[in-house]
Amino acid sequence: MNAPLSILPPPPASAGAAGAIHPVTDTAAVIRFEGVEKTFPARSGSGAVSALTDVNLAVPEGAIVGVIGRSGAGKSTLIRLVNGLERPTAGRIVVDGTDITALSERGLRQARRSIGMIFQHFNLLARRTAFENVALPLEIAGIPAREIKSRVEPLLDLVGLADKRDRYPAELSGGQKQRVGIARALATRPRVLLSDEATSALDPETTNQILALLRKVNAELKLTVLLITHEMAVIKAVADRVAVLDGGRIVEDGSTFDIFARPQHPTTRSFLSALTGSTLPPHLADRLKPAHTPGAEAVVRIVFTGTHATDPVLSRVSRLLSIDINIIQAQVDDIAGQPFGVIVVSLPGDAATVAGVTNAIARLGLASEVIGYVS
Ligand SMILES: Nc1ncnc2c1ncn2[C@@H]1O[C@H](COP(=O)(O)OP(=O)(O)OP(=O)(O)O)[C@@H](O)[C@H]1O
Ligand SMILES: [Mg+2]
């Protein structure tokens, strides 16, 4: 087993689940979920499905907010509530000051022009070229042909597809198709972009290019983005904030940096353990014990954040306490533009030394936790 994060002690009762969630009061939010429930009614052969329970979430203006969850957690349901493709059973969703839940079908059609959406499988029309796919929402909105041309061409430039304007979807790569999808979603000049697993069908390099494009449109067009994913790497690459959805409930939310530095909920921890740098080498993970035995070494995970990322913290602690500290694993990363380092060390495992080290680290302003003992 190579998943040492799963052996972390449970979070203190005051933290995590309930503690992380606050009622939505932020009026600057462009999207707000307020006490949202969604239950799909029973059908012949299957009972009612409770897809979302008591969801409160605010997406601040101009932010990229990610929602991460496993298959069936309710992610697509959550995002489809924003553009009214689904209606909540209870609660409301406010988008750009408009209560989406109170709109008629006609009102919804109008509201959807300020809400763009991109999809895992791109959803392009096969018989339309790249240009014609991007033009479609403008045609539907009754915009004259000349104006359509003057709006679509800059969008194809923006997504880097000017030279593919007359290609059909079958002639485009997955990444290029998603670029068309993004340009189409932007055609009606929305304030909000919804992304439902938009990179899940792409290889890692193309994924990074598409995520970079999302960051670019977020910054250049001041677009607010709500994206759902099952990959922590996507969250890490683009999201300012993240909410973790588990069994239809938001079990943890906060800034991406805080969630990476101090994950509370077991589901969050298990998503993080899938990222490189969060798993221990197998030879060590297999030997890790939850309790100290005489002579055993403590294995401690230290998170270096912000300005501390390059500080010679270990040598200072080692000198201060006159002990040897062995580095088992170290990685410095970039999360939401901030340096973020995770380092795993072993040191003498007796309670006094461990307390001395963790206190010294805390005094330096860093987070650490004992993840087990090896002998
Ligand atoms: N139209 C529907 N009728 C009945 N149940 C539904 C419907 N849509 C979704 N569900 C159920 O609601 C729950 C959440 O589904 P949802 O599609 O939101 O999950 P998801 O997190 O997007 O999963 P995935 O990662 O597999 O796409 C699931 O149990 C699903 O079976
Ligand atoms: Mg889904």
Tab-separated table of C-alpha atoms and ligand atoms in Angstrom:
chain	number	residue	atom	x	y	z
A	1	MET	CA	0.000	0.000	0.000
A	2	ASN	CA	1.355	3.343	-1.005
A	3	ALA	CA	-1.167	5.724	0.480
A	4	PRO	CA	0.277	6.980	3.745
A	5	LEU	CA	-1.949	10.035	3.865
A	6	SER	CA	-4.861	7.741	4.563
A	7	ILE	CA	-3.299	6.805	7.885
A	8	LEU	CA	-3.297	10.381	9.057
A	9	PRO	CA	-5.249	10.819	12.275
A	10	PRO	CA	-8.822	12.014	11.829
A	11	PRO	CA	-9.238	15.792	11.969
A	12	PRO	CA	-10.138	17.329	15.310
A	13	ALA	CA	-13.872	17.527	15.915
A	14	SER	CA	-13.894	21.299	15.521
A	15	ALA	CA	-12.332	21.264	12.065
A	16	GLY	CA	-13.325	19.829	8.728
A	17	ALA	CA	-16.848	19.118	7.665
A	18	ALA	CA	-19.147	21.492	9.484
A	19	GLY	CA	-16.366	23.820	10.606
A	20	ALA	CA	-15.251	24.615	7.078
A	21	ILE	CA	-18.628	25.695	5.804
A	22	HIS	CA	-20.145	29.081	6.327
A	23	PRO	CA	-23.501	30.335	5.178
A	24	VAL	CA	-23.214	32.334	1.982
A	25	THR	CA	-23.345	36.025	2.758
A	26	ASP	CA	-20.838	37.342	0.233
A	27	THR	CA	-22.794	39.665	-2.022
A	28	ALA	CA	-19.802	40.079	-4.388
A	29	ALA	CA	-20.279	36.445	-5.391
A	30	VAL	CA	-21.295	36.034	-9.025
A	31	ILE	CA	-22.671	32.542	-8.354
A	32	ARG	CA	-24.263	31.639	-5.028
A	33	PHE	CA	-25.765	28.340	-3.950
A	34	GLU	CA	-27.991	28.824	-0.923
A	35	GLY	CA	-29.179	25.732	0.919
A	36	VAL	CA	-29.479	23.787	-2.324
A	37	GLU	CA	-30.974	20.281	-2.368
A	38	LYS	CA	-31.541	18.122	-5.410
A	39	THR	CA	-33.433	14.861	-5.294
A	40	PHE	CA	-34.227	12.963	-8.466
A	41	PRO	CA	-37.660	11.379	-8.119
A	42	ALA	CA	-38.174	7.631	-7.966
A	43	ARG	CA	-38.720	5.876	-11.278
A	44	SER	CA	-40.104	2.430	-11.928
A	45	GLY	CA	-37.421	0.040	-10.738
A	46	SER	CA	-35.365	2.615	-8.805
A	47	GLY	CA	-35.914	4.754	-5.732
A	48	ALA	CA	-35.417	8.495	-5.359
A	49	VAL	CA	-31.782	9.671	-5.586
A	50	SER	CA	-30.562	12.416	-3.310
A	51	ALA	CA	-27.858	14.018	-5.481
A	52	LEU	CA	-27.142	17.206	-3.494
A	53	THR	CA	-27.760	18.069	0.161
A	54	ASP	CA	-27.501	21.493	1.824
A	55	VAL	CA	-25.047	22.963	-0.671
A	56	ASN	CA	-23.848	26.486	0.180
A	57	LEU	CA	-21.153	27.874	-2.063
A	58	ALA	CA	-20.081	31.318	-3.218
A	59	VAL	CA	-18.077	31.917	-6.376
A	60	PRO	CA	-16.483	35.381	-6.077
A	61	GLU	CA	-16.378	37.674	-9.088
A	62	GLY	CA	-13.359	36.993	-11.311
A	63	ALA	CA	-12.344	33.843	-9.420
A	64	ILE	CA	-11.752	30.354	-10.719
A	65	VAL	CA	-13.495	28.025	-8.310
A	66	GLY	CA	-13.069	24.277	-8.606
A	67	VAL	CA	-15.399	21.604	-7.284
A	68	ILE	CA	-13.771	18.214	-6.918
A	69	GLY	CA	-15.536	14.944	-6.216
A	70	ARG	CA	-15.630	11.292	-7.139
A	71	SER	CA	-17.909	9.818	-9.743
A	72	GLY	CA	-21.508	10.183	-8.604
A	73	ALA	CA	-20.667	12.868	-6.011
A	74	GLY	CA	-23.112	15.256	-7.676
A	75	LYS	CA	-20.704	17.481	-9.641
A	76	SER	CA	-22.587	17.576	-12.944
A	77	THR	CA	-25.869	18.044	-11.114
A	78	LEU	CA	-24.347	20.997	-9.251
A	79	ILE	CA	-23.116	22.697	-12.406
A	80	ARG	CA	-26.332	22.020	-14.352
A	81	LEU	CA	-28.269	23.850	-11.638
A	82	VAL	CA	-26.330	27.028	-12.462
A	83	ASN	CA	-27.662	27.320	-16.004
A	84	GLY	CA	-31.052	25.910	-15.136
A	85	LEU	CA	-30.628	22.585	-16.946
A	86	GLU	CA	-31.751	21.148	-13.606
A	87	ARG	CA	-34.023	22.741	-11.026
A	88	PRO	CA	-33.257	22.360	-7.306
A	89	THR	CA	-35.669	20.553	-5.013
A	90	ALA	CA	-35.007	23.213	-2.361
A	91	GLY	CA	-32.856	26.305	-1.936
A	92	ARG	CA	-31.838	28.752	-4.649
A	93	ILE	CA	-29.026	29.574	-7.043
A	94	VAL	CA	-28.275	33.227	-7.720
A	95	VAL	CA	-26.202	34.050	-10.800
A	96	ASP	CA	-25.094	37.621	-11.348
A	97	GLY	CA	-27.878	38.913	-9.109
A	98	THR	CA	-30.604	36.848	-10.787
A	99	ASP	CA	-32.364	34.056	-8.915
A	100	ILE	CA	-32.085	31.332	-11.560
A	101	THR	CA	-34.559	29.168	-9.672
A	102	ALA	CA	-37.350	31.728	-10.061
A	103	LEU	CA	-37.036	32.138	-13.848
A	104	SER	CA	-39.473	30.934	-16.479
A	105	GLU	CA	-38.132	28.943	-19.448
A	106	ARG	CA	-38.026	32.172	-21.433
A	107	GLY	CA	-36.169	34.006	-18.670
A	108	LEU	CA	-33.756	31.101	-18.449
A	109	ARG	CA	-32.961	31.290	-22.148
A	110	GLN	CA	-32.077	34.946	-21.680
A	111	ALA	CA	-29.985	34.266	-18.548
A	112	ARG	CA	-28.053	31.492	-20.288
A	113	ARG	CA	-26.496	34.055	-22.624
A	114	SER	CA	-24.421	35.278	-19.699
A	115	ILE	CA	-23.461	31.715	-18.730
A	116	GLY	CA	-21.103	29.845	-21.071
A	117	MET	CA	-20.464	26.128	-20.668
A	118	ILE	CA	-17.827	23.686	-21.879
A	119	PHE	CA	-18.028	19.904	-21.763
A	120	GLN	CA	-15.861	16.808	-21.480
A	121	HIS	CA	-16.787	15.618	-24.978
A	122	PHE	CA	-16.834	19.110	-26.503
A	123	ASN	CA	-20.398	18.739	-27.893
A	124	LEU	CA	-19.536	20.271	-31.283
A	125	LEU	CA	-21.791	19.898	-34.297
A	126	ALA	CA	-20.039	17.568	-36.755
A	127	ARG	CA	-21.469	19.224	-39.865
A	128	ARG	CA	-20.316	22.695	-38.883
A	129	THR	CA	-16.809	24.113	-39.222
A	130	ALA	CA	-14.936	25.603	-36.261
A	131	PHE	CA	-16.176	29.049	-37.292
A	132	GLU	CA	-19.767	27.867	-37.686
A	133	ASN	CA	-19.723	26.093	-34.314
A	134	VAL	CA	-18.565	29.264	-32.569
A	135	ALA	CA	-21.149	31.290	-34.506
A	136	LEU	CA	-24.054	29.051	-33.496
A	137	PRO	CA	-25.056	30.751	-30.227
A	138	LEU	CA	-24.938	34.119	-31.987
A	139	GLU	CA	-27.176	32.871	-34.797
A	140	ILE	CA	-29.611	31.603	-32.200
A	141	ALA	CA	-29.536	35.020	-30.523
A	142	GLY	CA	-30.480	36.582	-33.898
A	143	ILE	CA	-27.273	38.541	-34.420
A	144	PRO	CA	-26.653	39.719	-38.023
A	145	ALA	CA	-24.083	37.827	-40.105
A	146	ARG	CA	-21.632	40.713	-40.373
A	147	GLU	CA	-21.518	41.195	-36.628
A	148	ILE	CA	-21.176	37.450	-36.112
A	149	LYS	CA	-18.051	37.460	-38.275
A	150	SER	CA	-16.551	40.365	-36.353
A	151	ARG	CA	-17.149	38.557	-33.068
A	152	VAL	CA	-16.175	35.013	-34.013
A	153	GLU	CA	-12.838	35.803	-35.656
A	154	PRO	CA	-11.278	37.478	-32.580
A	155	LEU	CA	-12.496	34.542	-30.502
A	156	LEU	CA	-10.785	32.048	-32.806
A	157	ASP	CA	-7.634	34.180	-32.455
A	158	LEU	CA	-7.974	34.223	-28.686
A	159	VAL	CA	-8.094	30.429	-28.484
A	160	GLY	CA	-5.268	30.043	-31.017
A	161	LEU	CA	-7.340	28.552	-33.850
A	162	ALA	CA	-7.412	31.285	-36.489
A	163	ASP	CA	-5.834	28.895	-39.009
A	164	LYS	CA	-8.451	26.184	-38.365
A	165	ARG	CA	-11.544	28.314	-38.873
A	166	ASP	CA	-12.858	26.226	-41.794
A	167	ARG	CA	-12.010	22.793	-40.395
A	168	TYR	CA	-14.695	20.355	-39.331
A	169	PRO	CA	-14.536	18.757	-35.844
A	170	ALA	CA	-13.392	15.425	-37.339
A	171	GLU	CA	-10.301	17.244	-38.673
A	172	LEU	CA	-9.349	18.645	-35.261
A	173	SER	CA	-7.451	17.149	-32.319
A	174	GLY	CA	-9.133	16.851	-28.913
A	175	GLY	CA	-7.364	19.962	-27.650
A	176	GLN	CA	-8.370	21.917	-30.753
A	177	LYS	CA	-11.983	20.758	-30.376
A	178	GLN	CA	-11.995	21.992	-26.800
A	179	ARG	CA	-10.603	25.342	-27.987
A	180	VAL	CA	-13.589	25.584	-30.328
A	181	GLY	CA	-15.804	24.670	-27.366
A	182	ILE	CA	-14.276	27.464	-25.306
A	183	ALA	CA	-14.628	30.024	-28.124
A	184	ARG	CA	-18.271	28.973	-28.592
A	185	ALA	CA	-18.912	29.315	-24.857
A	186	LEU	CA	-17.488	32.844	-24.971
A	187	ALA	CA	-19.426	33.944	-28.057
A	188	THR	CA	-22.322	35.523	-26.191
A	189	ARG	CA	-19.855	37.403	-23.941
A	190	PRO	CA	-20.870	35.619	-20.770
A	191	ARG	CA	-19.842	36.724	-17.285
A	192	VAL	CA	-19.626	33.147	-16.098
A	193	LEU	CA	-18.002	30.085	-17.615
A	194	LEU	CA	-18.992	26.620	-16.441
A	195	SER	CA	-16.672	23.719	-17.148
A	196	ASP	CA	-17.829	20.123	-16.690
A	197	GLU	CA	-14.682	17.942	-16.769
A	198	ALA	CA	-13.459	19.897	-19.798
A	199	THR	CA	-10.015	18.286	-19.734
A	200	SER	CA	-10.943	14.728	-18.750
A	201	ALA	CA	-10.761	13.432	-22.322
A	202	LEU	CA	-7.369	15.041	-23.008
A	203	ASP	CA	-3.785	13.908	-22.472
A	204	PRO	CA	-1.774	15.636	-19.707
A	205	GLU	CA	0.062	18.055	-22.006
A	206	THR	CA	-3.089	19.124	-23.830
A	207	THR	CA	-4.822	19.389	-20.452
A	208	ASN	CA	-2.186	21.879	-19.342
A	209	GLN	CA	-2.634	23.929	-22.512
A	210	ILE	CA	-6.393	24.072	-22.098
A	211	LEU	CA	-6.060	24.993	-18.405
A	212	ALA	CA	-3.633	27.768	-19.377
A	213	LEU	CA	-6.229	29.001	-21.871
A	214	LEU	CA	-8.884	29.011	-19.135
A	215	ARG	CA	-6.579	31.100	-16.948
A	216	LYS	CA	-6.020	33.454	-19.861
A	217	VAL	CA	-9.728	34.007	-20.563
A	218	ASN	CA	-10.342	34.364	-16.827
A	219	ALA	CA	-7.730	37.122	-16.627
A	220	GLU	CA	-8.279	38.871	-19.962
A	221	LEU	CA	-12.066	38.782	-20.054
A	222	LYS	CA	-12.540	39.047	-16.268
A	223	LEU	CA	-14.617	35.916	-16.502
A	224	THR	CA	-15.756	34.075	-13.397
A	225	VAL	CA	-15.153	30.333	-13.802
A	226	LEU	CA	-16.793	27.410	-12.007
A	227	LEU	CA	-15.192	24.145	-12.983
A	228	ILE	CA	-15.772	20.617	-11.831
A	229	THR	CA	-13.229	17.858	-11.978
A	230	HIS	CA	-12.183	14.603	-10.362
A	231	GLU	CA	-8.498	15.516	-10.603
A	232	MET	CA	-6.632	17.434	-7.925
A	233	ALA	CA	-3.975	18.316	-10.546
A	234	VAL	CA	-6.595	20.402	-12.384
A	235	ILE	CA	-7.511	22.207	-9.165
A	236	LYS	CA	-3.852	22.808	-8.427
A	237	ALA	CA	-3.204	24.229	-11.889
A	238	VAL	CA	-6.059	26.738	-12.097
A	239	ALA	CA	-8.361	27.099	-9.135
A	240	ASP	CA	-8.156	29.965	-6.646
A	241	ARG	CA	-10.633	28.227	-4.402
A	242	VAL	CA	-11.864	24.661	-4.123
A	243	ALA	CA	-14.875	22.870	-2.677
A	244	VAL	CA	-14.786	19.130	-2.069
A	245	LEU	CA	-18.044	17.361	-2.862
A	246	ASP	CA	-18.653	13.968	-1.300
A	247	GLY	CA	-21.960	12.121	-1.479
A	248	GLY	CA	-23.761	15.300	-2.527
A	249	ARG	CA	-22.412	17.427	0.327
A	250	ILE	CA	-19.629	19.979	0.381
A	251	VAL	CA	-17.372	18.509	3.030
A	252	GLU	CA	-14.590	21.087	2.833
A	253	ASP	CA	-13.956	24.361	1.056
A	254	GLY	CA	-11.418	27.138	1.106
A	255	SER	CA	-8.551	28.672	-0.817
A	256	THR	CA	-6.703	26.106	-2.920
A	257	PHE	CA	-3.522	26.905	-1.068
A	258	ASP	CA	-5.070	26.306	2.384
A	259	ILE	CA	-6.733	23.093	1.278
A	260	PHE	CA	-3.420	21.768	-0.045
A	261	ALA	CA	-1.532	22.906	3.037
A	262	ARG	CA	-4.064	21.761	5.631
A	263	PRO	CA	-6.537	19.258	4.205
A	264	GLN	CA	-9.066	18.251	6.864
A	265	HIS	CA	-11.529	15.803	5.397
A	266	PRO	CA	-10.501	12.215	4.528
A	267	THR	CA	-11.900	12.625	1.000
A	268	THR	CA	-9.724	15.689	0.422
A	269	ARG	CA	-6.721	13.816	1.767
A	270	SER	CA	-7.328	10.890	-0.502
A	271	PHE	CA	-7.574	13.203	-3.545
A	272	LEU	CA	-4.303	14.819	-2.506
A	273	SER	CA	-2.576	11.492	-2.007
A	274	ALA	CA	-3.082	10.792	-5.716
A	275	LEU	CA	-0.764	13.699	-6.522
A	276	THR	CA	2.945	13.080	-6.714
A	277	GLY	CA	4.790	14.165	-3.605
A	278	SER	CA	1.985	13.080	-1.322
A	279	THR	CA	2.832	9.413	-1.291
A	280	LEU	CA	5.795	7.902	0.496
A	281	PRO	CA	8.217	5.505	-1.177
A	282	PRO	CA	6.659	2.011	-0.935
A	283	HIS	CA	9.523	0.549	1.133
A	284	LEU	CA	8.740	3.114	3.808
A	285	ALA	CA	4.953	3.168	3.497
A	286	ASP	CA	4.828	-0.592	4.071
A	287	ARG	CA	6.754	-0.282	7.342
A	288	LEU	CA	4.856	2.677	8.742
A	289	LYS	CA	3.195	2.013	12.146
A	290	PRO	CA	0.668	4.310	13.787
A	291	ALA	CA	2.285	4.193	17.257
A	292	HIS	CA	5.777	4.607	18.616
A	293	THR	CA	7.756	1.557	19.727
A	294	PRO	CA	11.113	1.795	21.537
A	295	GLY	CA	13.869	2.807	19.126
A	296	ALA	CA	11.489	3.680	16.279
A	297	GLU	CA	11.916	6.853	14.233
A	298	ALA	CA	9.073	9.298	13.735
A	299	VAL	CA	8.149	10.173	10.144
A	300	VAL	CA	7.048	13.794	9.951
A	301	ARG	CA	5.523	15.662	7.043
A	302	ILE	CA	6.310	19.362	6.971
A	303	VAL	CA	4.578	21.834	4.708
A	304	PHE	CA	6.612	24.843	3.641
A	305	THR	CA	4.507	27.678	2.383
A	306	GLY	CA	4.919	31.175	1.034
A	307	THR	CA	8.166	32.871	1.984
A	308	HIS	CA	9.249	29.901	4.100
A	309	ALA	CA	9.564	27.608	1.102
A	310	THR	CA	13.274	28.187	0.777
A	311	ASP	CA	14.179	28.748	4.399
A	312	PRO	CA	16.797	26.402	5.843
A	313	VAL	CA	14.268	25.326	8.448
A	314	LEU	CA	15.546	21.806	8.902
A	315	SER	CA	19.123	22.761	9.642
A	316	ARG	CA	17.923	25.327	12.156
A	317	VAL	CA	15.711	22.820	13.961
A	318	SER	CA	18.435	20.205	13.829
A	319	ARG	CA	21.002	22.581	15.373
A	320	LEU	CA	18.547	23.915	17.929
A	321	LEU	CA	17.693	20.466	19.282
A	322	SER	CA	21.007	18.744	18.502
A	323	ILE	CA	19.371	15.885	16.639
A	324	ASP	CA	19.809	14.292	13.229
A	325	ILE	CA	16.978	14.794	10.786
A	326	ASN	CA	16.929	12.626	7.656
A	327	ILE	CA	15.149	13.848	4.561
A	328	ILE	CA	13.063	11.050	3.046
A	329	GLN	CA	11.289	13.015	0.371
A	330	ALA	CA	11.115	16.633	-0.723
A	331	GLN	CA	9.211	18.471	-3.380
A	332	VAL	CA	8.666	22.129	-4.092
A	333	ASP	CA	5.633	23.012	-6.142
A	334	ASP	CA	3.611	25.980	-7.187
A	335	ILE	CA	0.020	26.222	-6.068
A	336	ALA	CA	-2.137	29.154	-7.103
A	337	GLY	CA	1.107	31.034	-7.832
A	338	GLN	CA	2.638	30.487	-4.385
A	339	PRO	CA	5.629	28.286	-3.600
A	340	PHE	CA	4.525	25.188	-1.753
A	341	GLY	CA	6.932	22.576	-0.471
A	342	VAL	CA	6.267	19.235	1.131
A	343	ILE	CA	9.124	17.534	2.882
A	344	VAL	CA	9.025	14.213	4.701
A	345	VAL	CA	11.702	13.595	7.330
A	346	SER	CA	12.540	10.979	9.924
A	347	LEU	CA	13.918	11.786	13.354
A	348	PRO	CA	14.218	10.129	16.792
A	349	GLY	CA	10.709	8.983	17.671
A	350	ASP	CA	10.584	9.494	21.434
A	351	ALA	CA	7.743	11.742	22.539
A	352	ALA	CA	10.017	14.497	23.923
A	353	THR	CA	12.018	14.866	20.684
A	354	VAL	CA	8.928	14.744	18.490
A	355	ALA	CA	7.218	17.405	20.601
A	356	GLY	CA	10.388	19.537	20.556
A	357	VAL	CA	10.645	19.354	16.767
A	358	THR	CA	6.972	19.965	16.012
A	359	ASN	CA	6.922	22.909	18.451
A	360	ALA	CA	10.078	24.382	16.928
A	361	ILE	CA	8.580	24.023	13.445
A	362	ALA	CA	5.334	25.627	14.588
A	363	ARG	CA	7.318	28.546	16.081
A	364	LEU	CA	8.820	29.050	12.623
A	365	GLY	CA	5.282	29.350	11.294
A	366	LEU	CA	5.124	26.019	9.445
A	367	ALA	CA	2.645	23.157	9.626
A	368	SER	CA	3.829	19.642	10.399
A	369	GLU	CA	2.295	16.335	11.299
A	370	VAL	CA	3.573	12.968	12.442
A	371	ILE	CA	2.421	10.476	9.837
A	372	GLY	CA	3.744	7.384	11.595
A	373	TYR	CA	6.738	5.540	12.974
A	374	VAL	CA	9.271	3.180	11.439
A	375	SER	CA	11.721	0.875	13.165
B	1	LIG	N1	-31.460	12.652	-14.377
B	1	LIG	C1	-31.182	11.883	-13.339
B	1	LIG	N2	-32.096	11.027	-12.824
B	1	LIG	C2	-31.825	10.267	-11.739
B	1	LIG	N3	-30.652	10.276	-11.075
B	1	LIG	C3	-29.692	11.091	-11.539
B	1	LIG	C4	-29.900	11.930	-12.695
B	1	LIG	N4	-28.752	12.635	-12.903
B	1	LIG	C5	-27.878	12.262	-11.949
B	1	LIG	N5	-28.434	11.338	-11.119
B	1	LIG	C6	-27.805	10.707	-9.935
B	1	LIG	O1	-27.345	11.755	-9.096
B	1	LIG	C7	-26.072	11.419	-8.540
B	1	LIG	C8	-25.057	12.461	-8.925
B	1	LIG	O2	-24.843	12.419	-10.326
B	1	LIG	P1	-23.871	13.404	-11.102
B	1	LIG	O3	-24.013	13.139	-12.548
B	1	LIG	O4	-24.130	14.790	-10.634
B	1	LIG	O5	-22.449	12.918	-10.577
B	1	LIG	P2	-20.975	13.368	-11.010
B	1	LIG	O6	-20.281	13.784	-9.769
B	1	LIG	O7	-21.059	14.343	-12.127
B	1	LIG	O8	-20.335	12.004	-11.521
B	1	LIG	P3	-19.291	11.726	-12.733
B	1	LIG	O9	-17.939	12.106	-12.200
B	1	LIG	O10	-19.409	10.239	-12.930
B	1	LIG	O11	-19.709	12.529	-13.916
B	1	LIG	C9	-25.744	10.015	-9.056
B	1	LIG	O12	-26.146	9.093	-8.083
B	1	LIG	C10	-26.587	9.908	-10.299
B	1	LIG	O13	-26.904	8.569	-10.564
B	2	MG	MG	-20.438	14.337	-14.126
